Short mmCIF file of C-alpha atoms in Angstrom, two decimals:
data_model
loop_
_atom_site.label_atom_id
_atom_site.label_comp_id
_atom_site.label_asym_id
_atom_site.label_seq_id
_atom_site.Cartn_x
_atom_site.Cartn_y
_atom_site.Cartn_z
CA LEU A 1 -3.24 -0.81 29.39
CA VAL A 2 -6.30 -2.38 27.79
CA ALA A 3 -6.88 -5.41 25.64
CA THR A 4 -7.15 -4.96 21.89
CA VAL A 5 -10.65 -5.62 20.65
CA LEU A 6 -11.29 -6.10 16.94
CA ALA A 7 -14.66 -5.30 15.36
CA ALA A 8 -15.78 -6.35 11.89
CA SER A 9 -18.20 -3.54 11.27
CA ALA A 10 -17.81 -1.03 14.07
CA PRO A 11 -14.97 0.85 15.76
CA VAL A 12 -13.18 -0.74 18.66
CA LEU A 13 -14.53 0.40 22.03
CA MET A 14 -12.12 1.00 24.87
CA VAL A 15 -13.20 1.45 28.47
CA GLY A 16 -11.33 2.54 31.57
CA VAL A 17 -8.31 4.23 29.97
CA ASP A 18 -6.73 6.98 32.05
CA THR A 19 -5.19 10.15 30.65
CA ILE A 20 -2.56 9.26 28.05
CA PRO A 21 0.44 11.65 27.99
CA ASN A 22 1.94 10.51 24.66
CA LEU A 23 -0.34 8.98 22.04
CA LEU A 24 0.93 7.53 18.75
CA VAL A 25 -1.67 7.11 15.99
CA PHE A 26 -0.99 5.24 12.73
CA VAL A 27 -3.41 5.74 9.84
CA ASP A 28 -3.67 3.14 7.07
CA ARG A 29 -4.02 5.25 3.89
CA SER A 30 -4.12 2.35 1.40
CA ALA A 31 -6.73 2.31 -1.35
CA SER A 32 -9.17 -0.06 0.38
CA MET A 33 -9.71 2.52 3.14
CA ALA A 34 -11.64 4.60 0.60
CA SER A 35 -14.40 1.96 0.48
CA ARG A 36 -17.74 3.37 1.62
CA THR A 37 -19.56 2.23 4.75
CA GLU A 38 -23.34 2.08 5.18
CA SER A 39 -23.29 5.72 6.31
CA GLY A 40 -21.86 6.79 2.95
CA ARG A 41 -18.57 7.83 4.52
CA SER A 42 -15.27 6.07 3.83
CA ARG A 43 -13.76 3.56 6.22
CA ILE A 44 -10.88 5.91 6.92
CA GLU A 45 -13.25 8.81 7.74
CA GLU A 46 -15.39 6.69 10.08
CA SER A 47 -12.41 5.25 11.96
CA ALA A 48 -10.56 8.58 12.17
CA ASP A 49 -13.68 10.26 13.55
CA ALA A 50 -13.95 7.60 16.26
CA VAL A 51 -10.29 8.14 17.21
CA SER A 52 -10.70 11.94 17.29
CA ARG A 53 -13.41 11.55 19.94
CA PHE A 54 -10.99 9.43 21.98
CA LEU A 55 -8.35 12.19 22.01
CA ASP A 56 -10.03 14.19 24.79
CA ARG A 57 -8.07 12.00 27.19
CA GLY A 58 -5.33 14.62 26.78
CA GLY A 59 -1.59 14.50 26.17
CA ARG A 60 0.53 15.03 23.06
CA VAL A 61 -0.16 13.17 19.83
CA GLN A 62 1.90 11.94 16.89
CA LEU A 63 -0.01 11.16 13.68
CA VAL A 64 1.69 8.91 11.13
CA GLY A 65 0.18 8.15 7.73
CA LEU A 66 1.11 4.78 6.21
CA PRO A 67 2.88 3.93 4.01
CA LEU A 68 5.65 6.26 5.16
CA SER A 69 6.35 7.16 1.51
CA VAL A 70 2.97 8.92 1.51
CA GLY A 71 2.84 10.09 5.13
CA PRO A 72 2.48 12.63 6.56
CA VAL A 73 4.30 12.38 9.91
CA LEU A 74 2.97 15.02 12.30
CA ARG A 75 4.74 15.28 15.65
CA ASN A 76 3.97 16.91 19.00
CA LEU A 77 0.35 17.85 18.25
CA SER A 78 -2.10 18.82 20.93
CA ALA A 79 -5.23 16.68 21.23
CA GLY A 80 -7.23 19.44 19.51
CA GLU A 81 -4.75 19.76 16.63
CA ALA A 82 -4.70 16.00 16.11
CA ALA A 83 -8.50 15.86 16.09
CA GLU A 84 -8.59 18.56 13.38
CA ARG A 85 -6.17 16.57 11.21
CA LEU A 86 -8.24 13.42 11.67
CA ARG A 87 -11.34 15.34 10.58
CA GLY A 88 -9.68 16.48 7.37
CA ALA A 89 -7.70 19.65 8.13
CA THR A 90 -4.57 20.18 5.99
CA PRO A 91 -2.25 18.29 5.93
CA SER A 92 -4.91 15.59 6.02
CA VAL A 93 -4.29 12.00 7.04
CA VAL A 94 -7.81 10.83 6.18
CA GLU A 95 -7.51 10.76 2.39
CA ALA A 96 -6.80 7.28 1.05
CA ALA A 97 -3.94 7.05 -1.45
CA ASP A 98 -3.83 4.77 -4.49
CA VAL A 99 -0.76 2.90 -3.23
CA PRO A 100 -0.10 -0.63 -1.96
CA LEU A 101 0.65 -1.10 1.73
CA ASP A 102 2.48 -3.90 3.53
CA LEU A 103 1.02 -3.01 6.92
CA PRO A 104 3.06 -5.40 9.13
CA ALA A 105 6.32 -4.26 7.50
CA GLU A 106 5.48 -0.56 7.80
CA LEU A 107 4.54 -0.90 11.46
CA ALA A 108 7.76 -2.81 12.14
CA ARG A 109 9.71 0.12 10.66
CA CYS A 110 7.99 2.42 13.18
CA ALA A 111 8.72 0.33 16.27
CA GLY A 112 11.20 2.96 17.49
CA LEU A 113 8.47 5.61 17.59
CA ALA A 114 6.29 3.33 19.70
CA ARG A 115 8.93 2.95 22.43
CA ASP A 116 8.40 6.58 23.49
CA ALA A 117 4.59 6.38 23.38
CA SER A 118 2.20 5.77 26.26
CA ALA A 119 -0.31 4.15 23.91
CA VAL A 120 -0.39 3.11 20.24
CA ILE A 121 -3.48 3.27 18.01
CA VAL A 122 -3.79 1.86 14.49
CA ILE A 123 -6.59 2.89 12.12
CA THR A 124 -7.02 0.20 9.47
CA ASP A 125 -9.54 -2.10 7.79
CA ARG A 126 -7.11 -5.02 8.24
CA PRO A 127 -6.99 -5.54 12.01
CA GLN A 128 -5.74 -9.10 11.50
CA ASP A 129 -2.42 -7.65 10.21
CA VAL A 130 -1.77 -5.55 13.33
CA PRO A 131 0.54 -6.97 16.04
CA MET A 132 -0.68 -7.08 19.64
CA ARG A 133 2.36 -5.02 20.69
CA LEU A 134 4.66 -2.56 18.96
CA GLY A 135 7.91 -1.40 20.55
CA GLY A 136 6.76 -3.09 23.74
CA GLU A 137 3.50 -1.10 23.90
CA PRO A 138 -0.03 -2.58 23.55
CA VAL A 139 -1.73 -1.68 20.27
CA LEU A 140 -5.35 -0.51 20.09
CA VAL A 141 -7.14 -0.95 16.76
CA PHE A 142 -9.94 1.20 15.36
CA SER A 143 -11.52 -0.56 12.40
CA HIS A 144 -14.56 -0.04 10.19
CA GLY A 145 -15.49 -2.67 7.67
CA GLY A 146 -13.10 -5.42 8.69
CA PRO A 147 -11.41 -7.45 5.97
CA SER A 148 -12.88 -6.38 2.64
CA ARG A 149 -13.70 -8.52 -0.35
CA ASN A 150 -10.89 -7.11 -2.39
CA ILE A 151 -8.40 -8.51 -4.88
CA ALA A 152 -5.67 -6.11 -5.98
CA ILE A 153 -2.64 -5.81 -8.22
CA SER A 154 -0.10 -4.97 -5.52
CA ALA A 155 3.02 -4.86 -7.75
CA PHE A 156 3.52 -4.39 -11.50
CA ASP A 157 6.69 -4.15 -13.55
CA ILE A 158 7.82 -4.59 -17.15
CA SER A 159 11.29 -5.06 -18.59
CA ARG A 160 12.77 -6.04 -21.94
CA ARG A 161 15.02 -9.03 -22.60
CA ALA A 162 17.97 -8.99 -24.98
CA ASP A 163 15.85 -10.75 -27.65
CA GLY A 164 13.35 -7.85 -27.55
CA ALA A 165 10.60 -9.65 -25.63
CA LEU A 166 8.71 -7.73 -22.99
CA VAL A 167 8.66 -9.45 -19.61
CA VAL A 168 5.69 -8.66 -17.40
CA PHE A 169 5.76 -9.33 -13.66
CA ALA A 170 2.92 -8.67 -11.24
CA MET A 171 1.76 -9.66 -7.77
CA VAL A 172 -1.98 -10.15 -7.26
CA ARG A 173 -3.08 -10.14 -3.62
CA ASN A 174 -6.28 -11.42 -2.06
CA TYR A 175 -7.18 -9.15 0.88
CA SER A 176 -10.32 -11.15 1.59
CA ALA A 177 -10.82 -13.62 4.41
CA GLU A 178 -11.71 -16.41 1.96
CA PRO A 179 -9.78 -18.03 -0.93
CA ALA A 180 -10.66 -16.65 -4.36
CA GLU A 181 -10.22 -17.24 -8.07
CA ALA A 182 -9.04 -14.23 -10.09
CA PRO A 183 -9.23 -14.24 -13.90
CA VAL A 184 -6.48 -11.97 -15.25
CA GLU A 185 -6.00 -10.61 -18.76
CA LEU A 186 -2.78 -9.22 -20.20
CA ARG A 187 -3.13 -6.68 -23.02
CA MET A 188 -0.48 -5.07 -25.24
CA SER A 189 -1.30 -2.06 -27.40
CA GLY A 190 -4.98 -2.66 -26.67
CA LYS A 191 -5.01 -6.33 -27.72
CA ALA A 192 -5.45 -9.28 -25.37
CA VAL A 193 -2.39 -11.54 -25.54
CA GLU A 194 -2.93 -13.84 -22.56
CA ARG A 195 -5.66 -14.90 -20.14
CA LYS A 196 -5.38 -17.12 -17.10
CA THR A 197 -7.00 -17.68 -13.72
CA LEU A 198 -5.01 -17.30 -10.51
CA LEU A 199 -5.93 -19.26 -7.38
CA LEU A 200 -5.44 -16.91 -4.43
CA PRO A 201 -5.32 -18.16 -0.82
CA ALA A 202 -6.96 -15.88 1.75
CA GLY A 203 -4.76 -12.92 2.67
CA GLN A 204 -1.94 -13.94 0.33
CA ALA A 205 -0.43 -12.88 -2.99
CA VAL A 206 0.38 -14.91 -6.10
CA ALA A 207 2.88 -13.94 -8.80
CA PHE A 208 1.96 -13.49 -12.45
CA GLU A 209 4.78 -13.56 -14.99
CA SER A 210 4.65 -13.58 -18.77
CA SER A 211 6.81 -12.65 -21.77
CA HIS A 212 5.81 -11.66 -25.31
CA LEU A 213 7.63 -10.35 -28.34
CA SER A 214 6.62 -6.76 -29.05
CA ASP A 215 8.09 -4.34 -31.61
CA GLY A 216 8.24 -0.59 -31.07
CA ALA A 217 6.16 1.27 -28.50
CA ALA A 218 3.72 -0.73 -26.39
CA ASP A 219 1.31 0.05 -23.60
CA VAL A 220 1.05 -2.97 -21.35
CA GLU A 221 -2.07 -3.47 -19.26
CA LEU A 222 -2.99 -6.11 -16.71
CA ARG A 223 -6.60 -6.50 -15.63
CA VAL A 224 -8.06 -8.54 -12.80
CA GLU A 225 -11.60 -9.32 -13.90
CA VAL A 226 -13.44 -9.51 -10.57
CA ASP A 227 -16.34 -7.64 -9.01
CA ASP A 228 -15.03 -6.62 -5.58
CA ASP A 229 -15.22 -3.75 -3.10
CA LEU A 230 -12.55 -1.63 -4.80
CA ALA A 231 -12.23 -1.47 -8.58
CA ALA A 232 -9.35 1.04 -8.64
CA ASP A 233 -6.67 -1.59 -7.87
CA ASN A 234 -7.90 -4.16 -10.43
CA ARG A 235 -6.01 -2.57 -13.33
CA ALA A 236 -2.38 -1.58 -13.89
CA VAL A 237 -0.87 0.05 -16.99
CA ALA A 238 2.72 0.73 -18.05
CA ILE A 239 3.92 2.43 -21.22
CA ARG A 240 7.11 1.30 -22.87
CA SER A 241 8.43 3.43 -25.71
CA GLY A 242 11.64 4.11 -27.60
CA PRO A 243 14.38 1.70 -28.66
CA SER A 244 15.00 -1.43 -26.61
CA ARG A 245 18.76 -0.69 -26.45
CA PHE A 246 20.74 2.54 -26.27
CA ARG A 247 24.25 2.94 -27.65
CA VAL A 248 26.51 4.95 -25.33
CA ALA A 249 29.97 6.26 -26.25
CA TYR A 250 32.21 6.94 -23.25
CA VAL A 251 34.92 9.58 -23.76
CA GLY A 252 37.47 9.92 -20.97
CA ARG A 253 40.37 8.25 -19.19
CA GLY A 254 38.55 4.97 -18.76
CA ASN A 255 37.27 5.24 -15.18
CA PRO A 256 36.44 1.59 -14.38
CA PHE A 257 33.69 2.53 -11.91
CA ILE A 258 31.80 4.67 -14.44
CA LEU A 259 32.25 2.03 -17.16
CA ARG A 260 30.97 -0.71 -14.87
CA ALA A 261 27.97 1.40 -13.82
CA LEU A 262 27.06 2.04 -17.47
CA GLU A 263 27.41 -1.64 -18.32
CA LEU A 264 24.97 -2.56 -15.56
CA LEU A 265 22.23 -0.23 -16.85
CA PRO A 266 19.51 -2.21 -18.65
CA GLY A 267 19.34 -1.54 -22.37
CA VAL A 268 22.74 0.22 -22.58
CA GLU A 269 25.27 -0.89 -25.20
CA MET A 270 28.78 0.54 -24.83
#
């Protein structure tokens, strides 16, 4: 069809493409796409606007927001309808969501959709994560901004051990093109309990794990103390309240499946 061309600060330009009967467009709605460009508009708005001008080549369009848990998935749109959605009409696909996105994995899940498409377009600020082909079809990338200088908490979870200690697990990802150092601070009930610096290779994630004794209710907060392009993903908070264990009395004929399910629940004491 055409070769994929990646641009660091401008949309990809495509020349010599004939009318496309079935166009599949994926829109990266992760938080970094809300970063502002020099025009004052977000990366997602700039890229979506460039794609909407490309849609006059005709055909039917499918718009898919990623991650799929956020969506939306809009099928069998006319070129005009798709352009309206890309310019913000409801349901919009050009509003970034405060969610993590594993772009290669999400695109792999959508390979079946690509097999029925005449062309595949991906709107993202991480063109390096996009495969050259999807479902056998060439992939065209529209990108504004290129890889951002962004370090993010991409996963965050707390649990409680039998001895009452809170266990904190997080993944901190470096979305930048260069290695970075990320000072992190763990706070419980507003007090700093641990500080350390993570060494993050370019484009990769590093795990943070810690455990601390904590009585009663506790709000647990992890901060990444960096000045990057997107501050919203530098902080994660979880609230843990109530007793660490729950006593459950089972009344019945002793169904082994129910009993086993209850025993496997964390914090449940039969």
